[in-house]
CSV table of C-alpha atoms and ligand atoms in Angstrom, one decimal:
chain,number,residue,atom,x,y,z
A,1,MET,CA,-5.0,-15.9,39.1
A,2,ALA,CA,-3.8,-16.5,35.5
A,3,SER,CA,-3.7,-13.3,33.5
A,4,MET,CA,-5.4,-13.1,30.1
A,5,SER,CA,-2.9,-12.9,27.2
A,6,ILE,CA,-3.0,-9.5,25.5
A,7,LYS,CA,-4.1,-9.6,21.8
A,8,ALA,CA,-3.5,-7.1,19.0
A,9,VAL,CA,-5.9,-4.2,18.7
A,10,LYS,CA,-9.1,-4.9,16.7
A,11,GLY,CA,-8.6,-4.3,13.0
A,12,VAL,CA,-4.8,-4.4,13.3
A,13,LYS,CA,-2.8,-7.3,12.0
A,14,ASP,CA,0.7,-8.8,12.5
A,15,ILE,CA,2.4,-9.6,9.2
A,16,LEU,CA,4.2,-12.8,10.0
A,17,PRO,CA,7.4,-14.2,8.5
A,18,GLY,CA,6.6,-16.1,5.3
A,19,LYS,CA,4.2,-13.3,4.3
A,20,VAL,CA,6.6,-10.5,4.9
A,21,GLU,CA,8.9,-11.8,2.1
A,22,SER,CA,6.0,-11.6,-0.4
A,23,TRP,CA,5.2,-8.1,0.8
A,24,ARG,CA,8.8,-7.0,0.3
A,25,ALA,CA,8.9,-8.6,-3.1
A,26,VAL,CA,5.8,-6.5,-4.1
A,27,GLU,CA,7.3,-3.4,-2.6
A,28,ASN,CA,10.5,-3.9,-4.6
A,29,CYS,CA,8.5,-4.5,-7.7
A,30,ALA,CA,6.7,-1.2,-7.1
A,31,SER,CA,10.0,0.7,-6.5
A,32,GLU,CA,11.4,-0.6,-9.8
A,33,ILE,CA,8.3,0.5,-11.8
A,34,PHE,CA,8.1,3.8,-10.0
A,35,SER,CA,11.7,4.6,-10.9
A,36,ARG,CA,11.0,3.9,-14.6
A,37,PHE,CA,8.6,6.9,-14.4
A,38,GLY,CA,11.1,9.1,-12.5
A,39,PHE,CA,9.4,8.8,-9.0
A,40,LYS,CA,11.7,9.1,-6.0
A,41,GLU,CA,10.9,7.6,-2.5
A,42,ILE,CA,10.0,10.0,0.3
A,43,VAL,CA,9.6,8.8,4.0
A,44,LEU,CA,6.8,10.8,5.7
A,45,PRO,CA,6.0,11.0,9.4
A,46,ILE,CA,3.3,8.7,10.7
A,47,PHE,CA,1.7,11.5,12.6
A,48,GLU,CA,1.0,15.1,11.7
A,49,LYS,CA,-0.7,18.1,13.2
A,50,SER,CA,-4.4,17.3,13.0
A,51,GLU,CA,-5.1,20.3,10.7
A,52,VAL,CA,-3.0,18.7,7.9
A,53,PHE,CA,-5.8,16.1,7.5
A,54,ILE,CA,-8.8,18.2,8.6
A,55,LYS,CA,-7.9,20.8,5.9
A,56,GLY,CA,-6.5,18.3,3.4
A,57,VAL,CA,-8.9,15.4,3.4
A,58,GLY,CA,-11.9,17.6,4.1
A,59,GLU,CA,-14.0,18.4,7.1
A,60,GLN,CA,-17.1,16.7,5.7
A,61,THR,CA,-15.4,13.4,4.9
A,62,ASP,CA,-16.1,10.2,6.8
A,63,ILE,CA,-12.4,10.0,7.5
A,64,VAL,CA,-12.3,13.4,9.3
A,65,GLN,CA,-15.7,13.1,10.9
A,66,LYS,CA,-15.3,9.8,12.5
A,67,GLU,CA,-12.3,7.7,11.6
A,68,MET,CA,-9.2,9.6,12.7
A,69,TYR,CA,-7.0,8.6,15.6
A,70,THR,CA,-6.5,12.0,17.1
A,71,PHE,CA,-4.9,12.7,20.5
A,72,THR,CA,-3.6,15.7,22.4
A,73,ASP,CA,0.0,15.3,23.3
A,74,GLN,CA,1.7,16.5,26.6
A,75,GLY,CA,2.3,19.9,25.0
A,76,GLY,CA,-1.4,20.4,24.3
A,77,GLU,CA,-1.0,20.0,20.6
A,78,SER,CA,-3.7,18.0,18.6
A,79,LEU,CA,-2.0,15.3,16.6
A,80,THR,CA,-3.4,12.6,14.3
A,81,LEU,CA,-2.1,9.3,13.1
A,82,ARG,CA,-2.1,9.6,9.3
A,83,PRO,CA,-5.3,8.2,7.7
A,84,GLU,CA,-3.7,8.6,4.2
A,85,GLY,CA,-0.5,9.9,2.6
A,86,THR,CA,-1.5,12.6,0.2
A,87,ALA,CA,-2.2,15.4,2.7
A,88,SER,CA,1.2,14.7,4.4
A,89,CYS,CA,3.0,14.6,1.1
A,90,VAL,CA,1.4,18.0,0.2
A,91,ARG,CA,2.5,19.4,3.6
A,92,SER,CA,6.1,18.2,3.0
A,93,TYR,CA,6.1,19.5,-0.7
A,94,ILE,CA,5.1,23.0,0.5
A,95,GLU,CA,7.4,22.9,3.6
A,96,HIS,CA,10.5,22.0,1.5
A,97,SER,CA,9.6,24.3,-1.4
A,98,MET,CA,9.8,21.4,-3.8
A,99,HIS,CA,8.2,23.5,-6.6
A,100,HIS,CA,11.5,25.6,-7.0
A,101,PRO,CA,12.7,26.3,-9.5
A,102,SER,CA,9.4,27.1,-11.1
A,103,GLY,CA,8.2,24.7,-13.7
A,104,THR,CA,9.6,21.7,-11.8
A,105,VAL,CA,7.7,18.5,-11.9
A,106,THR,CA,8.1,16.5,-8.7
A,107,ARG,CA,7.4,12.8,-8.5
A,108,LEU,CA,7.3,11.1,-5.1
A,109,TYR,CA,6.3,7.7,-3.8
A,110,TYR,CA,5.9,6.3,-0.3
A,111,PHE,CA,5.2,3.0,1.6
A,112,GLY,CA,3.8,2.7,5.0
A,113,PRO,CA,1.0,2.2,7.5
A,114,MET,CA,-2.2,4.3,7.6
A,115,PHE,CA,-4.8,4.5,10.4
A,116,ARG,CA,-8.5,4.8,10.1
A,117,ARG,CA,-11.0,3.8,12.8
A,118,GLU,CA,-13.4,2.0,10.4
A,119,ARG,CA,-15.6,-0.9,11.2
A,120,PRO,CA,-13.2,-3.9,10.7
A,121,GLN,CA,-14.3,-6.5,8.1
A,122,ALA,CA,-12.7,-8.6,5.4
A,123,GLY,CA,-10.3,-6.2,3.6
A,124,ARG,CA,-11.0,-3.3,5.9
A,125,PHE,CA,-8.6,-2.7,8.7
A,126,ARG,CA,-7.8,0.0,11.2
A,127,GLN,CA,-4.1,-0.1,10.4
A,128,PHE,CA,-3.4,-0.9,6.8
A,129,PHE,CA,-0.4,-0.3,4.4
A,130,GLN,CA,-0.4,1.8,1.3
A,131,ILE,CA,2.0,2.3,-1.6
A,132,GLY,CA,1.3,5.8,-2.8
A,133,ALA,CA,2.6,8.0,-5.6
A,134,GLU,CA,2.1,11.7,-6.1
A,135,LEU,CA,3.1,13.9,-9.1
A,136,PHE,CA,3.2,17.7,-8.7
A,137,GLY,CA,3.5,20.5,-11.2
A,138,THR,CA,1.5,19.9,-14.3
A,139,ILE,CA,-2.1,20.0,-15.6
A,140,SER,CA,-1.1,18.1,-18.7
A,141,PRO,CA,-3.4,15.1,-19.4
A,142,ASP,CA,-0.2,13.2,-20.3
A,143,ALA,CA,0.6,13.2,-16.5
A,144,ASP,CA,-2.8,11.6,-15.8
A,145,ALA,CA,-2.1,8.9,-18.4
A,146,ASP,CA,1.5,8.4,-17.1
A,147,VAL,CA,0.3,7.9,-13.5
A,148,ILE,CA,-2.5,5.5,-14.6
A,149,GLN,CA,-0.1,3.5,-16.8
A,150,LEU,CA,2.3,3.2,-13.8
A,151,LEU,CA,-0.5,1.8,-11.7
A,152,HIS,CA,-1.6,-0.5,-14.6
A,153,LEU,CA,1.9,-1.9,-15.0
A,154,PHE,CA,2.3,-2.4,-11.3
A,155,VAL,CA,-1.1,-4.2,-11.0
A,156,GLN,CA,0.0,-6.5,-14.0
A,157,ALA,CA,3.4,-7.1,-12.6
A,158,ALA,CA,1.9,-8.1,-9.2
A,159,ASN,CA,-0.4,-10.5,-10.9
A,160,VAL,CA,-3.6,-9.2,-9.5
A,161,LYS,CA,-6.7,-11.3,-10.4
A,162,GLY,CA,-9.3,-9.7,-12.7
A,163,PRO,CA,-8.3,-6.1,-12.3
A,164,GLU,CA,-10.7,-3.4,-13.7
A,165,LEU,CA,-9.8,0.3,-14.0
A,166,LEU,CA,-12.7,2.6,-13.3
A,167,LEU,CA,-12.5,6.2,-14.5
A,168,ASN,CA,-14.5,9.4,-14.0
A,169,SER,CA,-13.9,13.1,-14.0
A,170,LEU,CA,-15.4,15.2,-11.1
A,171,GLY,CA,-14.9,18.5,-12.9
A,172,CYS,CA,-13.3,21.6,-11.3
A,173,SER,CA,-14.0,24.4,-8.8
A,174,ASN,CA,-15.1,26.9,-11.5
A,175,GLN,CA,-18.6,28.1,-10.6
A,176,ASP,CA,-20.1,26.7,-13.9
A,177,CYS,CA,-18.5,23.3,-13.3
A,178,ARG,CA,-18.7,21.2,-10.1
A,179,PRO,CA,-20.4,23.9,-7.9
A,180,ALA,CA,-23.2,24.2,-10.5
A,181,TYR,CA,-23.5,20.4,-10.6
A,182,LYS,CA,-23.5,20.1,-6.8
A,183,LYS,CA,-26.4,22.6,-6.7
A,184,ALA,CA,-28.4,20.7,-9.3
A,185,LEU,CA,-27.7,17.5,-7.3
A,186,VAL,CA,-28.7,19.0,-4.0
A,187,ASP,CA,-32.0,20.3,-5.6
A,188,PHE,CA,-32.7,16.8,-6.9
A,189,LEU,CA,-31.9,15.2,-3.6
A,190,THR,CA,-33.9,17.7,-1.6
A,191,SER,CA,-37.1,16.6,-3.3
A,192,ARG,CA,-36.3,13.0,-2.3
A,193,LYS,CA,-34.9,13.7,1.1
A,194,ALA,CA,-37.4,11.5,2.9
A,195,ASP,CA,-36.3,8.4,0.9
A,196,LEU,CA,-32.5,8.7,1.6
A,197,CYS,CA,-30.8,6.5,4.2
A,198,ASP,CA,-30.2,8.2,7.6
A,199,LEU,CA,-26.5,9.0,6.8
A,200,CYS,CA,-27.2,10.5,3.4
A,201,GLY,CA,-30.2,12.4,4.9
A,202,GLU,CA,-27.7,14.1,7.1
A,203,ARG,CA,-24.9,14.7,4.6
A,204,TYR,CA,-26.6,15.3,1.3
A,205,GLU,CA,-26.5,19.1,1.5
A,206,LYS,CA,-22.9,19.5,2.4
A,207,ASN,CA,-21.6,16.4,0.6
A,208,PRO,CA,-24.2,15.4,-2.1
A,209,LEU,CA,-21.7,13.5,-4.2
A,210,ARG,CA,-21.4,10.8,-1.6
A,211,VAL,CA,-25.0,9.8,-2.1
A,212,LEU,CA,-24.1,8.6,-5.5
A,213,ASP,CA,-21.8,5.9,-4.2
A,214,CYS,CA,-23.8,5.1,-1.0
A,215,LYS,CA,-24.1,1.3,-0.8
A,216,THR,CA,-27.7,1.2,0.6
A,217,GLU,CA,-30.4,0.1,-1.8
A,218,LYS,CA,-32.6,3.2,-1.0
A,219,CYS,CA,-29.9,5.6,-2.1
A,220,GLN,CA,-28.8,3.5,-5.1
A,221,LEU,CA,-32.3,3.7,-6.4
A,222,ILE,CA,-32.3,7.5,-6.1
A,223,ALA,CA,-28.8,7.8,-7.5
A,224,LYS,CA,-29.9,5.9,-10.7
A,225,ASN,CA,-32.0,8.9,-11.7
A,226,ALA,CA,-29.9,11.7,-10.3
A,227,PRO,CA,-28.2,14.2,-12.5
A,228,MET,CA,-24.7,13.1,-13.5
A,229,ILE,CA,-21.5,15.1,-13.7
A,230,ASP,CA,-21.1,14.3,-17.4
A,231,ALA,CA,-23.8,16.8,-18.4
A,232,HIS,CA,-22.4,19.5,-16.1
A,233,ARG,CA,-18.7,19.6,-16.6
A,234,CYS,CA,-17.1,22.8,-18.1
A,235,GLY,CA,-15.5,22.7,-21.5
A,236,GLY,CA,-12.0,22.7,-20.1
A,237,CYS,CA,-12.7,19.6,-17.9
A,238,ASP,CA,-14.4,17.8,-20.8
A,239,ASP,CA,-11.4,18.4,-23.1
A,240,HIS,CA,-9.0,17.2,-20.4
A,241,PHE,CA,-11.1,14.1,-19.7
A,242,GLY,CA,-11.4,13.3,-23.4
A,243,LYS,CA,-7.6,13.6,-23.9
A,244,VAL,CA,-6.9,11.3,-20.9
A,245,GLN,CA,-9.2,8.7,-22.4
A,246,GLU,CA,-7.5,9.0,-25.8
A,247,LEU,CA,-4.0,8.6,-24.3
A,248,LEU,CA,-5.1,5.5,-22.3
A,249,LYS,CA,-6.4,4.0,-25.5
A,250,GLU,CA,-3.1,4.8,-27.2
A,251,LEU,CA,-1.3,2.9,-24.3
A,252,ASP,CA,-3.8,0.0,-24.7
A,253,ILE,CA,-5.0,0.4,-21.2
A,254,PRO,CA,-8.6,-0.8,-20.9
A,255,PHE,CA,-11.0,1.2,-18.6
A,256,THR,CA,-14.6,1.5,-17.7
A,257,LEU,CA,-16.3,4.9,-17.3
A,258,ASN,CA,-18.2,5.1,-14.1
A,259,PRO,CA,-19.9,8.5,-13.7
A,260,ARG,CA,-21.0,7.5,-10.1
A,261,MET,CA,-17.5,7.1,-8.8
A,262,VAL,CA,-16.9,10.1,-6.5
A,263,ARG,CA,-14.1,8.9,-4.1
A,264,GLY,CA,-14.3,9.4,-0.4
A,265,LEU,CA,-11.8,12.3,0.0
A,266,ASP,CA,-12.8,15.9,-0.7
A,267,TYR,CA,-9.6,17.1,-2.5
A,268,TYR,CA,-10.2,15.6,-5.9
A,269,THR,CA,-10.7,17.6,-9.1
A,270,ARG,CA,-11.1,16.3,-12.7
A,271,THR,CA,-9.8,12.8,-13.3
A,272,VAL,CA,-10.5,10.1,-10.6
A,273,PHE,CA,-9.9,6.4,-10.9
A,274,GLU,CA,-10.0,3.1,-8.9
A,275,VAL,CA,-8.8,-0.4,-9.6
A,276,THR,CA,-11.0,-3.2,-8.4
A,277,ALA,CA,-10.0,-6.9,-8.3
A,278,GLU,CA,-11.9,-10.2,-8.4
A,279,GLY,CA,-12.7,-12.3,-5.3
A,280,LEU,CA,-12.4,-9.6,-2.6
A,281,GLY,CA,-16.1,-9.3,-1.7
A,282,ALA,CA,-17.4,-5.8,-0.8
A,283,GLN,CA,-14.0,-4.2,-0.3
A,284,ASN,CA,-12.8,-4.8,-3.8
A,285,SER,CA,-11.0,-1.6,-4.5
A,286,ILE,CA,-7.3,-2.3,-4.4
A,287,ALA,CA,-6.2,1.2,-5.4
A,288,GLY,CA,-7.7,4.7,-5.8
A,289,GLY,CA,-6.5,8.1,-6.9
A,290,GLY,CA,-7.0,11.2,-9.0
A,291,ARG,CA,-6.1,14.8,-9.6
A,292,TYR,CA,-6.1,17.3,-6.8
A,293,ASP,CA,-5.3,20.6,-8.5
A,294,ASP,CA,-6.4,22.9,-5.7
A,295,LEU,CA,-5.0,21.1,-2.7
A,296,VAL,CA,-1.5,22.6,-2.6
A,297,LYS,CA,-3.0,26.1,-2.9
A,298,ASN,CA,-5.7,25.4,-0.3
A,299,SER,CA,-3.0,24.0,2.1
A,300,GLY,CA,-1.2,27.4,2.0
A,301,GLY,CA,1.2,26.6,-0.8
A,302,PRO,CA,1.6,27.9,-4.4
A,303,ASP,CA,-1.0,27.2,-7.1
A,304,ILE,CA,0.4,23.9,-8.2
A,305,PRO,CA,-1.7,21.1,-9.7
A,306,ALA,CA,-1.1,17.4,-8.8
A,307,ILE,CA,-2.3,13.9,-9.3
A,308,GLY,CA,-1.6,10.6,-7.5
A,309,PHE,CA,-2.9,7.3,-6.2
A,310,ALA,CA,-2.5,4.8,-3.4
A,311,VAL,CA,-2.6,1.0,-3.5
A,312,GLY,CA,-3.9,-0.9,-0.4
A,313,MET,CA,-1.3,-3.6,0.4
A,314,GLU,CA,-3.6,-6.0,2.3
A,315,ARG,CA,-6.2,-6.0,-0.5
A,316,LEU,CA,-3.5,-6.3,-3.2
A,317,MET,CA,-1.9,-9.2,-1.5
A,318,GLU,CA,-5.2,-10.9,-1.0
A,319,SER,CA,-6.0,-10.5,-4.8
A,320,VAL,CA,-2.6,-11.7,-6.0
A,321,ALA,CA,-3.0,-15.2,-7.5
A,322,GLY,CA,-0.9,-17.8,-5.7
A,323,ALA,CA,1.5,-15.2,-4.0
A,324,GLU,CA,4.9,-16.8,-4.2
A,325,THR,CA,6.8,-17.0,-1.0
A,326,ASP,CA,10.3,-15.8,-1.3
A,327,ASP,CA,13.1,-18.4,-0.6
A,328,SER,CA,15.7,-15.9,0.5
A,329,HIS,CA,15.3,-16.9,4.2
A,330,LYS,CA,16.4,-20.5,3.6
A,331,PRO,CA,19.8,-21.1,5.2
A,332,ASP,CA,22.8,-22.2,3.1
A,333,VAL,CA,24.2,-24.4,5.8
A,334,TYR,CA,22.6,-26.3,8.7
A,335,MET,CA,25.0,-27.3,11.5
A,336,VAL,CA,24.4,-30.6,13.2
A,337,SER,CA,26.3,-31.6,16.3
A,338,MET,CA,26.3,-34.3,19.0
A,339,GLY,CA,27.4,-33.4,22.5
A,340,GLU,CA,28.7,-30.3,24.2
A,341,ALA,CA,32.2,-30.2,22.8
A,342,ALA,CA,30.9,-30.7,19.2
A,343,ALA,CA,28.3,-28.0,19.8
A,344,ARG,CA,31.2,-25.6,20.7
A,345,ALA,CA,33.0,-26.5,17.5
A,346,ALA,CA,29.7,-26.0,15.5
A,347,PHE,CA,29.2,-22.7,17.2
A,348,ALA,CA,32.7,-21.5,16.1
A,349,ILE,CA,32.3,-22.6,12.5
A,350,ALA,CA,28.8,-21.1,12.3
A,351,GLY,CA,30.2,-17.8,13.6
A,352,LYS,CA,32.9,-17.7,11.0
A,353,LEU,CA,30.6,-18.7,8.1
A,354,ARG,CA,28.1,-15.9,9.0
A,355,GLY,CA,31.0,-13.5,9.1
A,356,LYS,CA,31.7,-14.5,5.5
A,357,GLY,CA,28.1,-13.7,4.5
A,358,ILE,CA,26.8,-17.3,4.6
A,359,LYS,CA,23.3,-18.0,6.0
A,360,VAL,CA,23.7,-20.6,8.8
A,361,GLU,CA,21.0,-22.3,10.9
A,362,ARG,CA,21.5,-24.6,13.9
A,363,SER,CA,19.4,-26.0,16.8
A,364,TYR,CA,20.4,-24.6,20.1
A,365,ASN,CA,19.0,-27.4,22.2
A,366,GLN,CA,20.6,-30.8,22.3
A,367,LEU,CA,18.4,-32.9,20.0
A,368,GLY,CA,19.3,-36.4,18.7
A,369,MET,CA,21.2,-36.8,15.5
A,370,LYS,CA,18.2,-38.1,13.5
A,371,ASN,CA,16.0,-35.2,14.8
A,372,GLN,CA,18.6,-32.6,13.8
A,373,MET,CA,19.1,-34.2,10.3
A,374,GLY,CA,15.3,-34.0,9.9
A,375,LYS,CA,15.3,-30.3,10.7
A,376,ALA,CA,18.3,-29.7,8.4
A,377,GLY,CA,16.3,-31.4,5.5
A,378,LYS,CA,13.2,-29.3,6.3
A,379,SER,CA,15.1,-26.0,6.5
A,380,GLY,CA,15.9,-26.1,2.8
A,381,ALA,CA,19.6,-25.7,3.4
A,382,HIS,CA,22.0,-26.7,0.6
A,383,LEU,CA,24.5,-28.3,3.0
A,384,ALA,CA,24.5,-30.0,6.4
A,385,VAL,CA,27.8,-29.8,8.4
A,386,ILE,CA,27.8,-32.7,10.9
A,387,ILE,CA,30.1,-33.0,13.9
A,388,GLY,CA,29.7,-36.1,16.0
A,389,GLU,CA,32.0,-37.6,18.6
A,390,ASP,CA,34.1,-39.5,15.9
A,391,GLU,CA,34.5,-36.4,13.8
A,392,LEU,CA,35.4,-34.4,16.8
A,393,ALA,CA,38.1,-36.9,17.8
A,394,LYS,CA,39.6,-36.6,14.3
A,395,LYS,CA,39.3,-32.7,14.3
A,396,ALA,CA,37.0,-33.0,11.2
A,397,ALA,CA,33.4,-32.6,10.1
A,398,VAL,CA,31.2,-34.2,7.5
A,399,ILE,CA,29.9,-31.9,4.8
A,400,LYS,CA,26.7,-33.3,3.3
A,401,ASN,CA,24.9,-32.0,0.2
A,402,LEU,CA,21.3,-32.2,1.2
A,403,SER,CA,20.0,-32.4,-2.4
A,404,THR,CA,22.2,-35.2,-3.7
A,405,GLY,CA,23.0,-37.0,-0.4
A,406,ASP,CA,26.7,-36.9,-1.3
A,407,GLN,CA,29.0,-36.4,1.8
A,408,LYS,CA,32.6,-36.0,2.5
A,409,GLU,CA,34.7,-35.6,5.6
A,410,HIS,CA,36.8,-32.5,5.8
A,411,PRO,CA,39.4,-31.4,8.4
A,412,MET,CA,38.1,-28.6,10.6
A,413,ASP,CA,41.1,-26.6,9.7
A,414,GLY,CA,40.1,-24.6,6.6
A,415,ILE,CA,36.5,-26.0,6.6
A,416,GLU,CA,34.9,-22.5,6.2
A,417,SER,CA,36.7,-21.9,2.9
A,418,ALA,CA,35.7,-25.4,1.7
A,419,ILE,CA,32.1,-24.7,2.6
A,420,SER,CA,32.0,-21.2,1.0
A,421,ASP,CA,33.4,-22.7,-2.2
A,422,LEU,CA,30.6,-25.3,-2.2
A,423,ILE,CA,27.9,-22.6,-1.7
A,424,LYS,CA,29.1,-20.3,-4.5
B,501,HAM,P1,-8.3,5.7,-0.6
B,501,HAM,O1,-9.2,5.3,-1.7
B,501,HAM,O2,-8.9,6.2,0.6
B,501,HAM,O3,-7.3,6.8,-1.2
B,501,HAM,O4,-7.3,4.5,-0.3
B,501,HAM,C1,-6.5,3.9,-1.3
B,501,HAM,C2,-6.5,2.4,-1.1
B,501,HAM,O5,-6.2,2.1,0.2
B,501,HAM,C3,-7.9,1.8,-1.2
B,501,HAM,O6,-8.2,1.5,-2.6
B,501,HAM,C4,-7.8,0.5,-0.4
B,501,HAM,O7,-7.1,-0.5,-1.2
B,501,HAM,C5,-6.8,0.9,0.7
B,501,HAM,N1,-7.6,1.1,1.9
B,501,HAM,C6,-8.3,2.3,2.3
B,501,HAM,N2,-8.8,2.1,3.5
B,501,HAM,C7,-8.5,0.9,3.9
B,501,HAM,C8,-8.8,0.1,5.1
B,501,HAM,N3,-9.5,0.6,6.1
B,501,HAM,N4,-8.4,-1.2,5.2
B,501,HAM,C9,-7.6,-1.7,4.2
B,501,HAM,N5,-7.3,-1.0,3.0
B,501,HAM,C10,-7.8,0.2,2.9
B,501,HAM,C11,-6.3,7.5,-0.6
B,501,HAM,O8,-5.9,7.1,0.5
B,501,HAM,C12,-5.7,8.6,-1.3
B,501,HAM,N6,-4.7,9.2,-0.5
B,501,HAM,C13,-5.1,8.1,-2.6
B,501,HAM,C14,-4.5,9.2,-3.5
B,501,HAM,C15,-3.2,9.4,-3.6
B,501,HAM,N7,-5.2,10.1,-4.2
B,501,HAM,C16,-4.3,10.9,-4.7
B,501,HAM,N8,-3.1,10.5,-4.4
């Protein structure tokens, strides 16, 4: 019986050659912009002890409640494939005492896959890649503006279609700030409990803010009249948010205030932001981030404030107008040969050229001359090196410039140097 071929896991995609080059170009662009702001790359593990995310992302979040890939390993330890990078980065920051000496500002960025068992749809995957940045060690609103400018410059450099920066402040953990607001919101929602969607009906007491960005019509209607954080923020948070807005204006970065934007992770305090792009449908958020001034302390570290963001690579690439494919995989030379003896000679020349750093392509199977020349043309190579029976008899090869059509016979002796001179 013929066996069925095995496909990739649902919601998990291969990134094929042709696309990979554009991805790398975007990553390189990000690295360049990150380094302008003093960020250094960190490579974090793909899995962590489950508590890193349970504590970090928040027990009541959708991610922790139903989306984590958690397993018990052979030693009986509960491990989780990272659903995001911030909690890992915080774990590493604390573990390696990066706050020493005191007053140090630490700026880190990372690339890599994240895993969430969400319902797959356009722009929503179970394995997706993020580029993330985290800045630790200051409550200054300048840091908020710096991090947002970094994201703004990156989004511009990547050529994202119709980007919009959405901004909000979620207040802080002082009793008269977010806790008081949450209480007012729960009171408001309790009186409308029967009209909430099933999910919000279950979660509104523990996580009332999520009702504000629930996508169901029922909840959106209720959210319209709900108390907003603006009227409940403490003076310190209001000042901070005002300064962030002033600084963004000074940097000429346009933004839209959205008091209903709450973000799906529990660690945020004060400034939160998202960047949306055109033409992506329902999953139009290409990046999200914000301050998380209590997370380091709540994860067992010192009392160090922080701010960061992550860009979703799949959505970013989808929103990039006419993503250029990089040419760097085009060979410099295409070897064409007829017959076994000529193929041996071509093999030897190809080996020497590659040793000199020249990109060489050749067909392994014995195709006809015309067919091989067709492949040489399509490959985008600069030169074809042709060895037929005649050339072989003369211990020579023809070097053909594939753009101009000019060609010249050259003795095999010293041909590698002649070719490398033509490539330079
Ligand atoms: P997040 O909003 O959950 O934030 O994710 C950031 C970005 O990752 C989203 O805007 C989206 O582009 C992409 N993304 C998220 N889930 C998926 C998915 N299932 N499929 C495809 N793309 C997805 C965070 O992860 C925070 N750690 C960001 C942060 C860093 N906040 C502070 N520092």
